[in-house]
Amino acid sequence: MTTDDRRRDELAALTGAWALDALDDAERAEFERFLADADEVRSEATELADTAVYLGLAIEPEQPRPELRASILDAIADLPQQARPAETAPSVDPVAPVAVPAVGAVPVTAVETPAEPTPAELKARSRWGGLRSTLVSVAAGLVVIGGVVGGVAGLPVLQRGQEISAVTSAADVQRASADVVGGGTAELAWSPSEKRSVLTTRDLSGLSADEIYQLWYIDGSGAATSAGTFRAGQDATTTPLSGSWSKGDTIGVTVEPDGGSKQPTTTPIVAITTA
Amino acid sequence: MTAFLVSPSTSPAFADRRARLDHMADDATPDSRADISSEELLEQIAGGDRTAFAAFYDRMSSRVFGLVKRLLRDHAQSEEVTQEIFLEIWQGASHYDAAKGGAVSWVLTMTHRRAVDRVRASQASRDRDSRIGIRDWEPDVDVVAENVEVRVENERVKVALGRLTDLQRQAVVLAYYGGYSHREVSEMLHIPLGTVKTRLRDGMIRLRDEMGVTS
C-alpha cells in the first residue's frame, strides 16, 4: 500500500468528524479536496451531514430579542449580494485583506465578487460536500465585495469595514508598532471596550503561494490561540483579528502553510504585547 | 439511559425526509408568506427580495439562535453569530441550490459551522475549557452530559441517540453540541484520536440508519 493509499484510507474515515464540524481547518480543507474524486466517501459524507441536521433540529428553538431582527433587516438594507456562482472559476483566495485607504470609505454600490471555487472544489460541492466549500466562499465574499477595480485590491465589504472602524474609532483605542522580521512594520490597534483588535502591516516581503500569515493571541502562559489568517505584501493591509482580545494578550504573527495551522509551527515574525 | 436524554417532547409525524425536516423546523409562527416554501423564499432572497428575507428570518431565527446558543452559551455572542449567519444568507442565497437539498439543511449546516468557528476562535472556548476542567476530566458520561448541557427535545432523535454505544454517543454529543474538535474530544475522554474518529463515524452511521437518512 502506498503512502497515498494509506492517506486516502485515513481521510475516508473522517466522514463523521467532518459532518460534525470536528475537523480543524487544515484537515477540513484536505478532506474536501479528497471528496472531489471519492464518490463513495462523498455519498457517505453527504448522508452524515444530513444526519447532523437532525441533531440541530432536536435542539429547542429559542427566539432572539426583537432588536436583533431590526438590526439584521437594517444591515441588509444596503448590503450587496453575491452573484450566482459561475460554472468555472479561478482559484479561491483566502480571506482577502482590506486595503487601508478604503477603510471608512466603503462604497455601498460595490461590485459583487464572490470568491469562486476551483474546479476540484466545484466537483466536491456535489450537494452538501459543497456547502462547506460554499461557506468558505460566502465568508470570503463577505469580505471582498468591492472586488477588483482596475487592478486595485478589493475594497472591504461593509461588515469588515465596520469591524475595523469599531476598533480604530473606539474612544479607548490604543496602538503599538513593531518591526517585522524579514522587513516591514506592523501596527496593532486594540480597544479594551470592544475587546477587538486589528493589525495593519506595511512593506512585508510577501510569501509564496502555499504560505500564509497567521495571527495568534498568546496568553501569559504562552498558549497560542489562532486569530485568523491573512495575506499581505508591500501595501498597507489591515486585518481584524477573529476572536476576542483580552488584557495582557500578546499578538503574534507566524508564517504557516496555506490554510493555517492549529498551533504555530514557526517562530513569530512579529509579536506585540498589549497592556 | 443517560442524563442528557431528558425532556420528553412532542414527536412530529414523519412522512418523507424532506417533510420531516420541514415539519421539525416549523415553529408555527404567523408568516405573511406561509404558503411559500423556505426553498422558494431563498430563491426570492437571491433575487434581492427583502420581504422574503424578513419572512425567512421569522421562520428560521429561533432555530438558528437556539442552536448557536447551545454551543456558545453566551447570549450576546450568540446574537452576533446569528446576525453573521443571516447576513451570509442574504449575501450568499444565490449559492443555495434547491436541487441539492432543503433550505433547513442548508441553514442549519451553516449555523453549526459558524457557531463552531466562533467557539474555536473566541475567548469563550478558553473560558469554557477552564470551567469544565478539560485536563482532569474523567470519562464519565453523566459528567460529560451535564457539562455539555444537552437537552434533546426531539423524541425521534433522542431514541436514535439512545441506540448508540456510550462512547459513540459521548463523542458525537461533545462534537456536535459542544463544538469540540476530534482532538479535544480525544483529550476529554482520554481515548486515542484514531478511536475518536472511528466513534464519530460509526456513531453517525448508526444515527443515519436509525433516522432513515439516505441521499
Tab-separated table of C-alpha atoms in Angstrom, chain A residues 7 10 12-17 19-25 27-28 32 43-44 46-66 68-69 71-73 75-85 114-116 122 125-128 131-139 141-143 145 157 159 163 196 217-219 223 225-227 242-246 249 262, chain B residues 17 20-21 24-25 27 29 43 45-50 53-55 57-58 61-63 65-67 69-70 75 77 79-80 82-84 86-88 90-96 99-102 104-106 108-110 112-114 116-118 120-123 125-126 150-154 156-157 161 171-172 175-177 180-184 197-198 200-201 204-205 207-208 211 213-215:
chain	number	residue	atom	x	y	z
A	7	ARG	CA	-3.739	8.660	3.447
A	10	GLU	CA	-7.345	7.768	6.701
A	12	ALA	CA	-12.168	8.172	4.222
A	13	ALA	CA	-12.536	7.536	7.957
A	14	LEU	CA	-13.173	11.229	8.628
A	15	THR	CA	-16.733	11.445	7.285
A	16	GLY	CA	-18.271	11.514	10.746
A	17	ALA	CA	-15.871	14.087	12.139
A	19	ALA	CA	-20.145	16.078	9.240
A	20	LEU	CA	-19.940	17.159	12.884
A	21	ASP	CA	-17.547	20.063	12.115
A	22	ALA	CA	-14.976	18.368	14.331
A	23	LEU	CA	-12.039	18.711	11.933
A	24	ASP	CA	-9.649	21.623	12.165
A	25	ASP	CA	-9.385	23.992	9.213
A	27	GLU	CA	-7.901	18.848	7.834
A	28	ARG	CA	-11.238	20.004	6.578
A	32	GLU	CA	-12.906	18.372	0.991
A	43	SER	CA	-22.041	9.979	-0.646
A	44	GLU	CA	-21.479	8.840	2.928
A	46	THR	CA	-23.428	13.824	2.492
A	47	GLU	CA	-25.687	11.458	4.372
A	48	LEU	CA	-23.877	12.054	7.629
A	49	ALA	CA	-24.092	15.817	7.141
A	50	ASP	CA	-27.842	15.421	6.665
A	51	THR	CA	-27.947	13.320	9.798
A	52	ALA	CA	-26.185	16.089	11.697
A	53	VAL	CA	-29.009	18.424	10.676
A	54	TYR	CA	-31.347	16.272	12.718
A	55	LEU	CA	-29.146	16.798	15.732
A	56	GLY	CA	-29.540	20.525	15.155
A	57	LEU	CA	-33.284	20.265	14.778
A	58	ALA	CA	-33.524	18.365	18.045
A	59	ILE	CA	-32.442	21.455	19.956
A	60	GLU	CA	-35.226	23.539	21.384
A	61	PRO	CA	-35.662	26.731	19.340
A	62	GLU	CA	-35.135	29.984	21.145
A	63	GLN	CA	-36.391	33.317	19.974
A	64	PRO	CA	-33.729	36.031	19.873
A	65	ARG	CA	-34.634	39.526	21.023
A	66	PRO	CA	-36.733	41.548	18.561
A	68	LEU	CA	-31.822	41.527	16.533
A	69	ARG	CA	-34.410	41.277	13.781
A	71	SER	CA	-30.669	45.153	13.371
A	72	ILE	CA	-30.372	42.453	10.715
A	73	LEU	CA	-33.036	43.929	8.465
A	75	ALA	CA	-27.951	45.726	7.968
A	76	ILE	CA	-29.141	44.142	4.728
A	77	ALA	CA	-30.752	47.363	3.532
A	78	ASP	CA	-27.607	48.346	1.689
A	79	LEU	CA	-25.635	45.116	1.804
A	80	PRO	CA	-24.818	43.872	-1.706
A	81	GLN	CA	-25.443	40.253	-2.609
A	82	GLN	CA	-23.194	37.802	-4.357
A	83	ALA	CA	-23.746	36.851	-7.941
A	84	ARG	CA	-24.728	33.311	-8.761
A	85	PRO	CA	-21.716	31.034	-8.810
A	114	PRO	CA	-17.845	36.120	-4.800
A	115	ALA	CA	-14.720	34.163	-4.210
A	116	GLU	CA	-15.009	31.365	-6.701
A	122	LEU	CA	-16.869	22.664	-7.574
A	125	ARG	CA	-19.664	20.621	-3.978
A	126	SER	CA	-21.917	17.968	-5.216
A	127	ARG	CA	-24.598	18.582	-2.681
A	128	TRP	CA	-23.551	19.186	0.914
A	131	LEU	CA	-21.973	23.533	1.369
A	132	ARG	CA	-18.869	23.651	3.433
A	133	SER	CA	-16.815	24.858	0.488
A	134	THR	CA	-19.528	27.340	-0.298
A	135	LEU	CA	-19.371	28.624	3.216
A	136	VAL	CA	-15.756	29.443	2.708
A	137	SER	CA	-16.686	31.316	-0.417
A	138	VAL	CA	-19.528	33.078	1.276
A	139	ALA	CA	-17.311	34.100	4.132
A	141	GLY	CA	-17.358	37.061	-0.239
A	142	LEU	CA	-18.432	38.909	2.856
A	143	VAL	CA	-15.003	40.317	2.955
A	145	ILE	CA	-17.285	42.695	-2.024
A	157	VAL	CA	-17.458	44.953	2.472
A	159	GLN	CA	-19.136	44.453	7.729
A	163	GLU	CA	-15.243	45.671	12.301
A	196	ARG	CA	-11.253	43.620	19.487
A	217	TYR	CA	-3.359	35.548	20.690
A	218	ILE	CA	-0.667	34.448	23.091
A	219	ASP	CA	-1.652	34.479	26.728
A	223	ALA	CA	-0.586	29.336	24.955
A	225	THR	CA	-4.979	30.741	20.034
A	226	SER	CA	-5.470	31.386	16.338
A	227	ALA	CA	-6.942	34.756	15.401
A	242	SER	CA	-11.078	36.997	14.913
A	243	GLY	CA	-11.987	36.160	18.475
A	244	SER	CA	-11.688	38.449	21.446
A	245	TRP	CA	-8.767	40.451	22.695
A	246	SER	CA	-8.019	40.104	26.412
A	249	ASP	CA	-2.531	39.281	25.357
A	262	LYS	CA	-3.834	24.751	14.730
B	17	ARG	CA	-37.488	13.011	4.762
B	20	ARG	CA	-39.783	15.662	8.267
B	21	LEU	CA	-37.161	18.324	8.138
B	24	MET	CA	-39.314	19.790	12.569
B	25	ALA	CA	-38.404	23.311	11.575
B	27	ASP	CA	-42.195	26.965	14.553
B	29	THR	CA	-45.212	31.478	13.835
B	43	GLU	CA	-34.772	31.858	-4.358
B	45	ILE	CA	-33.911	36.336	-1.399
B	46	ALA	CA	-31.234	35.580	-4.010
B	47	GLY	CA	-33.139	37.971	-6.256
B	48	GLY	CA	-32.872	40.737	-3.665
B	49	ASP	CA	-36.343	40.391	-2.108
B	50	ARG	CA	-36.100	41.910	1.367
B	53	PHE	CA	-35.754	37.709	3.693
B	54	ALA	CA	-37.807	39.025	6.610
B	55	ALA	CA	-40.222	36.113	6.256
B	57	TYR	CA	-35.808	35.256	9.216
B	58	ASP	CA	-39.098	34.849	11.050
B	61	SER	CA	-34.316	32.670	13.521
B	62	SER	CA	-35.364	30.718	16.592
B	63	ARG	CA	-33.831	27.535	15.149
B	65	PHE	CA	-30.383	31.194	17.548
B	66	GLY	CA	-31.300	28.143	19.631
B	67	LEU	CA	-28.526	26.078	18.076
B	69	LYS	CA	-26.707	29.488	21.827
B	70	ARG	CA	-26.446	25.819	22.667
B	75	HIS	CA	-26.369	35.404	24.808
B	77	GLN	CA	-22.168	36.372	21.281
B	79	GLU	CA	-26.810	37.133	18.779
B	80	GLU	CA	-23.690	38.314	16.994
B	82	THR	CA	-26.873	34.755	14.463
B	83	GLN	CA	-26.566	38.129	12.785
B	84	GLU	CA	-23.493	36.985	10.851
B	86	PHE	CA	-28.333	35.854	8.424
B	87	LEU	CA	-26.104	38.337	6.647
B	88	GLU	CA	-24.436	35.378	4.964
B	90	TRP	CA	-28.671	37.378	2.449
B	91	GLN	CA	-25.374	37.668	0.647
B	92	GLY	CA	-24.966	34.044	-0.308
B	93	ALA	CA	-28.536	32.938	-1.093
B	94	SER	CA	-27.516	32.664	-4.738
B	95	HIS	CA	-25.283	29.750	-3.769
B	96	TYR	CA	-28.250	27.795	-2.492
B	99	ALA	CA	-31.957	20.590	-6.287
B	100	LYS	CA	-29.252	19.665	-3.816
B	101	GLY	CA	-31.221	19.766	-0.590
B	102	GLY	CA	-33.663	21.597	1.624
B	104	VAL	CA	-33.497	23.944	6.505
B	105	SER	CA	-30.499	21.681	5.976
B	106	TRP	CA	-28.606	24.458	4.253
B	108	LEU	CA	-28.645	24.575	9.946
B	109	THR	CA	-25.439	23.236	8.437
B	110	MET	CA	-24.222	26.793	8.016
B	112	HIS	CA	-23.471	24.803	13.148
B	113	ARG	CA	-20.353	25.589	11.189
B	114	ARG	CA	-20.453	29.259	12.117
B	116	VAL	CA	-18.170	26.130	15.835
B	117	ASP	CA	-15.966	28.712	14.123
B	118	ARG	CA	-16.810	31.151	16.877
B	120	ARG	CA	-12.871	27.840	18.347
B	121	ALA	CA	-11.858	31.425	17.698
B	122	SER	CA	-13.169	33.083	20.774
B	123	GLN	CA	-12.243	33.629	24.301
B	125	SER	CA	-13.592	28.447	24.244
B	126	ARG	CA	-10.760	29.182	26.622
B	150	VAL	CA	-27.535	18.863	26.020
B	151	ARG	CA	-31.234	18.618	26.126
B	152	VAL	CA	-32.504	16.793	23.147
B	153	GLU	CA	-36.038	17.861	22.501
B	154	ASN	CA	-36.988	15.636	19.698
B	156	ARG	CA	-37.054	10.568	17.453
B	157	VAL	CA	-33.503	11.889	17.697
B	161	LEU	CA	-29.070	8.623	20.173
B	171	ALA	CA	-18.128	11.561	21.114
B	172	VAL	CA	-20.996	12.660	18.862
B	175	ALA	CA	-18.527	17.215	18.886
B	176	TYR	CA	-21.930	18.430	17.755
B	177	TYR	CA	-23.429	20.069	20.815
B	180	TYR	CA	-15.283	20.310	20.301
B	181	SER	CA	-12.810	19.135	17.694
B	182	HIS	CA	-11.990	15.455	17.489
B	183	ARG	CA	-8.667	16.231	19.166
B	184	GLU	CA	-10.426	17.901	22.066
B	197	LYS	CA	-12.560	9.279	14.551
B	198	THR	CA	-13.965	5.766	14.437
B	200	LEU	CA	-17.693	9.634	15.364
B	201	ARG	CA	-18.072	7.825	12.071
B	204	MET	CA	-23.107	8.958	12.819
B	205	ILE	CA	-23.668	5.955	10.556
B	207	LEU	CA	-27.736	7.587	13.701
B	208	ARG	CA	-28.181	7.865	9.950
B	211	MET	CA	-33.150	8.181	11.302
B	213	VAL	CA	-31.440	9.229	6.097
B	214	THR	CA	-30.472	8.373	2.541
B	215	SER	CA	-29.041	10.516	-0.180
